[in-house]
XYZ file of C-alpha atoms in Angstrom:
479
model
C -25.399 18.355 -21.661
C -27.455 15.317 -20.625
C -27.370 14.014 -17.069
C -25.883 10.727 -18.288
C -23.059 12.516 -20.123
C -22.403 14.723 -17.094
C -22.208 11.688 -14.845
C -19.863 9.919 -17.259
C -17.609 12.977 -17.275
C -17.684 13.092 -13.488
C -16.672 9.435 -13.307
C -13.728 10.012 -15.648
C -12.517 12.997 -13.632
C -12.903 11.046 -10.398
C -10.852 8.194 -11.858
C -8.084 10.549 -12.995
C -7.944 12.535 -9.737
C -8.078 9.553 -7.378
C -5.598 7.519 -9.441
C -2.997 10.306 -9.524
C -3.456 11.031 -5.799
C -3.178 7.343 -4.996
C -0.058 7.109 -7.153
C 1.605 9.926 -5.195
C 0.837 8.371 -1.815
C 1.796 4.823 -2.844
C 4.964 5.945 -4.626
C 6.431 7.470 -1.481
C 6.520 4.099 0.274
C 9.646 2.925 -1.580
C 10.756 5.874 -3.737
C 13.388 6.877 -1.178
C 15.144 3.499 -0.923
C 17.466 3.876 -3.913
C 18.258 7.491 -2.943
C 19.563 6.697 0.563
C 23.303 6.717 -0.282
C 22.997 10.158 -1.901
C 20.943 11.494 0.996
C 23.537 10.269 3.483
C 26.362 11.858 1.485
C 24.507 15.169 1.310
C 22.868 15.424 4.749
C 24.979 13.093 6.864
C 23.502 10.958 9.619
C 24.006 7.381 10.753
C 22.496 4.369 9.045
C 19.698 4.310 11.627
C 18.790 7.891 10.666
C 18.529 6.888 7.018
C 16.265 3.971 7.901
C 13.889 6.429 9.528
C 13.537 8.354 6.267
C 11.666 5.245 5.069
C 9.957 4.162 8.275
C 8.769 7.610 9.439
C 6.465 7.740 6.405
C 5.343 4.125 6.723
C 4.575 4.453 10.431
C 2.464 7.611 10.310
C 0.739 6.361 7.155
C -0.158 3.029 8.773
C -1.288 4.250 12.188
C -3.494 7.123 10.970
C -5.176 5.575 7.930
C -8.361 4.500 9.707
C -8.643 7.842 11.471
C -8.284 9.597 8.103
C -11.110 7.529 6.660
C -13.273 8.265 9.724
C -12.651 12.006 9.383
C -13.782 11.828 5.753
C -16.939 9.938 6.650
C -17.760 12.448 9.353
C -16.854 15.816 7.791
C -17.036 15.088 4.057
C -14.801 12.908 1.937
C -14.001 15.532 -0.685
C -13.267 18.159 1.973
C -10.859 15.886 3.885
C -9.317 14.642 0.643
C -8.382 18.251 -0.113
C -6.958 18.662 3.415
C -4.858 15.507 3.101
C -3.637 16.458 -0.370
C -2.614 19.919 0.880
C -0.661 18.457 3.824
C 1.033 15.876 1.601
C 2.041 18.434 -1.038
C 3.400 20.899 1.517
C 5.353 18.198 3.343
C 6.835 17.015 0.042
C 8.203 20.500 -0.570
C 9.567 20.598 2.984
C 11.309 17.243 2.447
C 12.868 18.499 -0.808
C 14.247 21.565 0.993
C 15.292 19.775 4.199
C 18.611 21.192 5.463
C 19.426 18.155 7.612
C 18.536 14.542 8.222
C 16.306 15.285 11.232
C 14.192 17.793 9.331
C 13.896 15.313 6.446
C 12.613 12.621 8.823
C 10.115 15.104 10.266
C 8.871 16.086 6.813
C 8.509 12.402 5.884
C 6.367 11.846 8.999
C 4.092 14.765 8.025
C 3.893 13.355 4.494
C 2.562 10.171 6.045
C -0.124 12.125 7.892
C -1.329 13.707 4.638
C -1.254 10.385 2.807
C -3.200 8.695 5.628
C -6.024 11.206 5.211
C -5.925 11.256 1.408
C -5.336 7.632 0.421
C -8.378 5.806 1.882
C -10.698 8.493 0.537
C -9.546 7.931 -3.060
C -11.406 4.624 -3.226
C -14.608 5.848 -1.563
C -14.730 8.944 -3.787
C -14.195 6.763 -6.865
C -16.920 4.331 -5.781
C -19.364 7.207 -5.303
C -18.682 8.640 -8.772
C -18.667 5.463 -10.900
C -21.862 3.512 -11.740
C -21.933 0.040 -10.189
C -21.760 -1.754 -13.552
C -18.519 0.043 -14.481
C -16.670 -0.190 -11.182
C -14.709 -3.319 -12.050
C -12.866 -1.583 -14.896
C -12.471 1.620 -12.837
C -10.988 -0.347 -9.941
C -8.749 -2.057 -12.479
C -7.257 1.225 -13.696
C -7.005 2.594 -10.158
C -5.330 -0.635 -9.051
C -2.916 -0.601 -11.996
C -1.751 2.930 -11.183
C -1.369 2.208 -7.461
C 0.337 -1.114 -8.074
C 2.786 0.471 -10.465
C 3.550 3.212 -7.926
C 4.344 0.740 -5.151
C 6.601 -1.401 -7.308
C 8.281 1.315 -9.393
C 9.315 3.474 -6.449
C 12.928 2.228 -6.577
C 13.093 2.851 -10.358
C 11.729 6.400 -10.176
C 13.789 7.232 -7.086
C 16.941 5.791 -8.612
C 16.490 7.539 -11.952
C 15.836 10.949 -10.419
C 18.719 10.536 -7.960
C 21.154 9.409 -10.647
C 20.245 11.916 -13.356
C 18.987 14.973 -11.417
C 19.254 14.883 -7.595
C 17.575 13.120 -4.684
C 15.589 16.288 -3.920
C 13.449 15.635 -6.981
C 11.940 12.450 -5.581
C 10.020 14.859 -3.335
C 9.700 17.855 -5.694
C 7.870 15.521 -8.106
C 4.804 15.553 -5.826
C 4.494 19.336 -5.681
C 3.272 20.190 -9.217
C 1.035 17.111 -9.204
C -0.524 18.148 -5.911
C -1.002 21.769 -6.988
C -2.716 20.607 -10.196
C -5.015 18.167 -8.376
C -6.265 20.610 -5.720
C -8.480 22.779 -7.972
C -9.560 19.766 -10.030
C -10.661 17.886 -6.922
C -12.529 20.926 -5.614
C -14.416 21.411 -8.885
C -14.851 17.876 -10.230
C -15.437 15.590 -7.234
C -18.835 15.275 -5.576
C -19.072 15.511 -1.816
C -20.171 12.396 0.062
C -20.469 11.306 3.680
C -20.414 8.086 5.685
C -22.435 7.147 8.726
C -22.025 10.522 10.445
C -21.161 8.809 13.719
C -19.077 10.700 16.289
C -15.315 10.404 15.953
C -13.918 7.446 17.879
C -11.072 9.052 19.817
C -10.624 6.030 22.097
C -10.322 3.653 19.174
C -7.919 6.013 17.417
C -5.609 6.097 20.447
C -5.693 2.308 20.787
C -5.075 1.657 17.083
C -2.448 4.360 16.569
C -0.537 3.539 19.749
C -0.733 -0.193 19.203
C 0.348 -0.139 15.581
C 3.117 2.348 16.339
C 4.483 0.146 19.125
C 4.451 -3.060 17.088
C 5.789 -1.554 13.856
C 8.459 0.410 15.751
C 9.621 -2.796 17.432
C 9.714 -4.684 14.139
C 11.765 -1.955 12.482
C 14.163 -1.555 15.414
C 14.500 -5.258 16.257
C 17.546 -5.866 14.066
C 19.260 -2.681 15.259
C 18.604 -2.741 19.013
C 18.196 -6.505 19.469
C 14.933 -8.384 19.860
C 15.370 -8.684 23.638
C 16.261 -5.011 24.202
C 14.000 -2.941 26.431
C 12.683 -0.588 23.670
C 11.810 -3.473 21.349
C 10.173 -5.607 24.030
C 8.283 -2.581 25.315
C 7.021 -1.816 21.816
C 5.897 -5.400 21.232
C 4.209 -5.861 24.603
C 2.639 -2.410 24.935
C 1.642 -2.389 21.257
C 0.097 -5.828 21.547
C -1.883 -4.814 24.639
C -3.138 -1.638 22.950
C -4.210 -3.602 19.878
C -6.027 -6.069 22.118
C -7.775 -3.091 23.679
C -8.661 -1.867 20.197
C -10.272 -5.210 19.369
C -12.267 -5.230 22.625
C -13.328 -1.641 21.991
C -14.433 -2.635 18.485
C -16.597 -5.371 19.998
C -18.088 -3.491 22.938
C -17.712 0.207 22.158
C -20.410 2.517 20.879
C -19.757 3.613 17.273
C -16.200 2.185 17.125
C -13.866 3.233 14.312
C -13.598 -0.375 13.125
C -16.584 -2.466 14.226
C -15.318 -6.007 14.804
C -18.641 -7.337 13.526
C -17.343 -6.581 10.028
C -14.938 -9.502 10.439
C -17.891 -11.827 10.938
C -18.261 -11.429 7.184
C -16.079 -14.130 5.667
C -15.554 -11.919 2.619
C -14.214 -8.980 4.636
C -12.005 -11.132 6.871
C -10.558 -13.191 4.005
C -9.702 -10.318 1.650
C -8.052 -8.328 4.442
C -5.957 -11.326 5.512
C -4.928 -11.891 1.895
C -4.013 -8.208 1.463
C -1.874 -8.154 4.616
C 0.045 -11.277 3.560
C 0.490 -10.063 -0.033
C 2.179 -6.874 1.158
C 4.378 -8.735 3.648
C 5.876 -10.831 0.864
C 5.900 -8.189 -1.871
C 7.365 -5.237 0.069
C 10.078 -7.269 1.749
C 11.100 -8.912 -1.519
C 11.250 -5.685 -3.542
C 13.286 -4.071 -0.752
C 15.922 -6.847 -0.922
C 15.871 -7.500 -4.671
C 16.512 -3.853 -5.544
C 19.632 -4.017 -3.356
C 20.681 -7.360 -4.896
C 20.538 -5.956 -8.417
C 22.711 -2.988 -7.417
C 25.016 -4.364 -4.743
C 25.657 -7.857 -6.135
C 25.074 -7.649 -9.896
C 26.537 -4.127 -10.145
C 23.705 -2.289 -11.867
C 23.155 1.420 -11.317
C 19.850 2.435 -9.665
C 18.334 3.240 -13.070
C 19.628 0.045 -14.677
C 18.251 -2.036 -11.812
C 14.850 -0.373 -12.079
C 14.691 -0.917 -15.829
C 15.482 -4.602 -15.435
C 12.620 -4.936 -12.959
C 10.088 -3.486 -15.413
C 8.683 -6.898 -16.439
C 7.568 -7.113 -12.809
C 6.847 -3.484 -11.954
C 5.239 -2.524 -15.255
C 3.067 -5.594 -15.691
C 0.175 -4.295 -13.495
C -0.457 -1.540 -16.063
C -1.310 -4.252 -18.584
C -2.838 -6.925 -16.386
C -4.872 -5.007 -13.777
C -7.518 -3.594 -16.179
C -7.954 -7.103 -17.573
C -8.242 -8.409 -14.027
C -10.969 -5.840 -13.330
C -12.885 -7.019 -16.389
C -12.490 -10.665 -15.360
C -13.720 -9.915 -11.862
C -16.882 -8.421 -13.370
C -17.397 -11.581 -15.432
C -16.415 -14.454 -13.132
C -16.075 -12.838 -9.700
C -13.107 -11.545 -7.779
C -12.234 -14.656 -5.771
C -10.608 -16.771 -8.531
C -8.747 -13.758 -9.942
C -7.278 -12.670 -6.599
C -6.416 -16.245 -5.644
C -4.632 -16.818 -8.954
C -2.750 -13.533 -8.590
C -1.456 -14.371 -5.124
C -0.500 -17.890 -6.201
C 1.463 -16.555 -9.189
C 3.206 -13.963 -7.001
C 4.264 -16.761 -4.652
C 5.543 -18.835 -7.582
C 7.505 -15.849 -8.902
C 9.215 -15.234 -5.554
C 10.001 -18.929 -5.222
C 11.532 -18.899 -8.710
C 13.746 -15.977 -7.673
C 14.861 -17.907 -4.595
C 15.821 -20.879 -6.777
C 17.886 -18.985 -9.361
C 19.468 -16.202 -7.259
C 23.281 -16.365 -7.297
C 26.213 -13.912 -7.465
C 26.434 -14.288 -11.264
C 22.821 -15.074 -12.243
C 21.961 -13.955 -15.765
C 19.070 -11.658 -16.543
C 17.544 -14.351 -18.757
C 17.328 -16.659 -15.736
C 15.547 -13.949 -13.722
C 13.085 -12.978 -16.455
C 10.476 -15.756 -15.913
C 10.287 -14.888 -12.215
C 9.856 -11.187 -13.050
C 7.054 -11.854 -15.540
C 5.202 -14.309 -13.296
C 5.444 -11.930 -10.323
C 4.195 -9.031 -12.434
C 1.171 -10.949 -13.691
C 0.383 -12.048 -10.150
C 0.594 -8.515 -8.787
C -1.627 -7.183 -11.563
C -4.271 -9.876 -11.025
C -4.396 -9.091 -7.312
C -4.757 -5.316 -7.139
C -8.013 -4.495 -8.944
C -10.238 -7.372 -7.758
C -8.959 -6.934 -4.195
C -10.214 -3.332 -4.159
C -13.591 -4.417 -5.523
C -13.904 -7.224 -2.981
C -13.147 -4.918 -0.062
C -15.700 -2.336 -1.123
C -18.430 -4.872 -1.937
C -18.033 -6.829 1.311
C -19.585 -4.061 3.439
C -22.564 -1.737 3.330
C -22.143 1.464 1.274
C -22.246 3.608 4.409
C -19.263 1.678 5.829
C -17.055 1.694 2.736
C -14.879 4.438 4.200
C -14.216 2.303 7.279
C -13.469 -0.716 5.087
C -11.097 1.224 2.836
C -9.192 2.669 5.803
C -8.879 -0.725 7.488
C -7.682 -2.442 4.304
C -5.123 0.248 3.520
C -3.863 0.235 7.123
C -3.406 -3.537 7.065
C -1.552 -3.306 3.762
C 0.814 -0.640 5.123
C 1.407 -2.650 8.285
C 2.055 -5.639 6.039
C 4.658 -3.644 4.115
C 6.486 -2.578 7.271
C 6.233 -6.101 8.647
C 7.531 -7.579 5.387
C 10.644 -5.392 5.323
C 11.341 -6.147 8.992
C 10.754 -9.905 8.795
C 12.570 -10.571 5.510
C 15.447 -8.303 6.565
C 15.698 -10.286 9.803
C 15.894 -13.557 7.872
C 18.470 -11.967 5.557
C 20.692 -10.731 8.398
C 20.441 -14.055 10.263
C 21.661 -16.052 7.258
C 23.833 -13.597 5.316
C 25.071 -10.021 5.105
C 26.704 -7.313 3.008
C 30.312 -8.504 3.350
C 30.419 -10.176 -0.078
C 28.216 -11.217 -2.976
C 28.131 -14.782 -1.665
C 27.053 -13.638 1.794
C 24.306 -11.483 0.285
C 22.979 -14.459 -1.685
C 23.163 -16.633 1.459
C 20.787 -14.157 3.090
C 18.419 -13.231 0.276
C 17.601 -16.786 -0.828
C 15.934 -17.906 2.437
C 14.309 -14.474 2.783
C 12.675 -14.881 -0.624
C 11.474 -18.353 0.320
C 9.827 -16.854 3.384
C 8.229 -14.167 1.204
C 6.935 -16.808 -1.215
C 5.490 -18.865 1.636
C 3.720 -15.864 3.176
C 2.118 -14.864 -0.140
C 1.156 -18.509 -0.672
C -0.732 -18.439 2.626
C -2.403 -15.272 1.331
C -3.606 -17.257 -1.698
C -5.168 -19.795 0.673
C -6.901 -16.955 2.534
C -8.259 -15.572 -0.753
C -9.568 -19.019 -1.673
C -11.682 -18.852 1.513
C -13.691 -15.966 0.048
C -17.368 -16.824 -0.516
C -18.424 -17.743 -4.009
C -19.466 -14.961 -6.330
C -23.223 -14.973 -5.846
C -25.521 -15.468 -2.943
C -23.038 -15.974 -0.102
C -21.280 -13.326 1.887
C -21.048 -14.897 5.323
C -22.485 -13.296 8.399
C -24.333 -10.041 7.717
C -22.214 -7.035 8.508
C -25.074 -4.947 9.831
C -27.696 -6.114 12.266
C -30.547 -4.200 10.680
C -29.701 -4.603 7.006
C -28.997 -7.480 4.637
C -25.395 -8.258 3.768
C -24.266 -6.788 0.443
C -23.866 -9.264 -2.389
C -20.213 -10.128 -2.954
C -18.897 -8.679 -6.194
C -21.940 -6.455 -6.459
C -19.911 -4.309 -8.820
C -20.736 -6.803 -11.560
C -24.473 -6.158 -11.503
C-alpha cells in the first residue's frame, strides 16, 4: 500500500470516528427535552429536578471543555479522546439504568465531563489527519453531522421515548461508544499541542466563573433574578471570569491566551458562534414545545415536521465546505447567520395557535439552509485563525463559547417567554413565544454582523497570534 493511499485511508477513518463521536456529544444537548414528561412519570421529581437533567450536562460540558482540550494537548489527543469516550459511554449506561431522578442528574453531569474531554479533540484529530487542501470538505461533513445532532435531538429523543422507552435515548450511545473505542485506538494518529504545563489556576477561574453565570441564568426564572443564589452566581461568576481574563493576559502559559483575541479572525468567529447558539438553542427549545403543546403533535410528529430545518445541514454543510474552499469562509458564514435570523423572524411573524404547516415551511427551510451554511466554514475559520500548535486551545474555547451560548439562549428566551406568556392556554403560549423568537432572530442577526467583521480571505488576519511567528493565513485550508 502506498503512503498516499494509507494517508487517505487514515483521513477517512478519522472523519468517520470524529464525526460519530461529535454526533454523540452534540446529540445529548437536547435529546432529553422531549423525554422529560416520561422521565417524570417514571422517576418522579419536581419540575426543577427535570430541568437539571438538561442543565447538568450543559454545565459540566461548558465549564470543562477548555480543560479537556488542554489535557489532550499535554498528554496526547488520541489518548485523552479515548478517556473521554470511555467516560461518556459509561455514564450513558448509568443514565439509562438510573433508579431515581438524582442518580440520573448525576450520570448526566458525568456524561458532560466525558463529552468535554472528547468533543474539542474531535476537530484537532481531524485536522491532523486530513491534508490541508481537503479540509474544507472534511469540515463540511463533520459540521453536517454535528449540526444535525444538535437540531435533531428532540426528534430522536421523542421517537425513542414514544416507540421504545426514554431509557433508549441513553442506551443509544453505548454500542456506538464501544464500537468507536477500538477503531480510535487503531486508526487515529497521536498528536500533541504545545506541551505547556496544565493551567490549574485558569481552569479554576474558567470553570467556577462559567458555572456561576450559567447556574444563575438557568435558575433565574425559578428562584427570581434578585434572589441570593442567583445574584451570588452572577456576581461571583462575573468576578471569576474577570480573573480568568486577567490571568490570560498576565499569566505564564495560560489555558486561553488573551492575545489570541487580538486576531480579528479569532475574535469575530467566536463572537458569531456564541450568538448563533444563543438564538438557535433557545428557539429550538421553545418551538419543539409549541409544536407539541399548542399544535397537538406527538413528539415524533413534531420532530418529523421540523426535518426541513433539522435535516437541511446534511445537504447544505458539505456544499458550504466546498464554497469556503473556493471563496473563503467569511461570506458563507455571514450568509448562513443572516438566513438563520430571517428564518426565526419568519417564525415570529406567522406563529399562532392555528398556524398551518404550509405557513411554517418557508421559515423551516430558510433556517435549515442558514444553519448548514454556518457550521462547516465556522469550524474551518476557527482552526485557521490560530497557529497549528494552538488549535486545541482554539477548538476548546470555541466549543465552550457555543455551549455557554446554548445555555444562555435557553435561559434568555425562556425568560422573555415567561414574561410575556405562559402555558395556561394556546394563546398565552403564542403571546410568549413570538417575542422570544424575535429576540432570537435579533441575536443571530448581530452574529451575522460579527461574522462580516472577519478579515477578507487572503492576506489579512489581524494582529499576529504569536509573538515569534507569523499569523496563519485565514482560510488556509483552501491552499
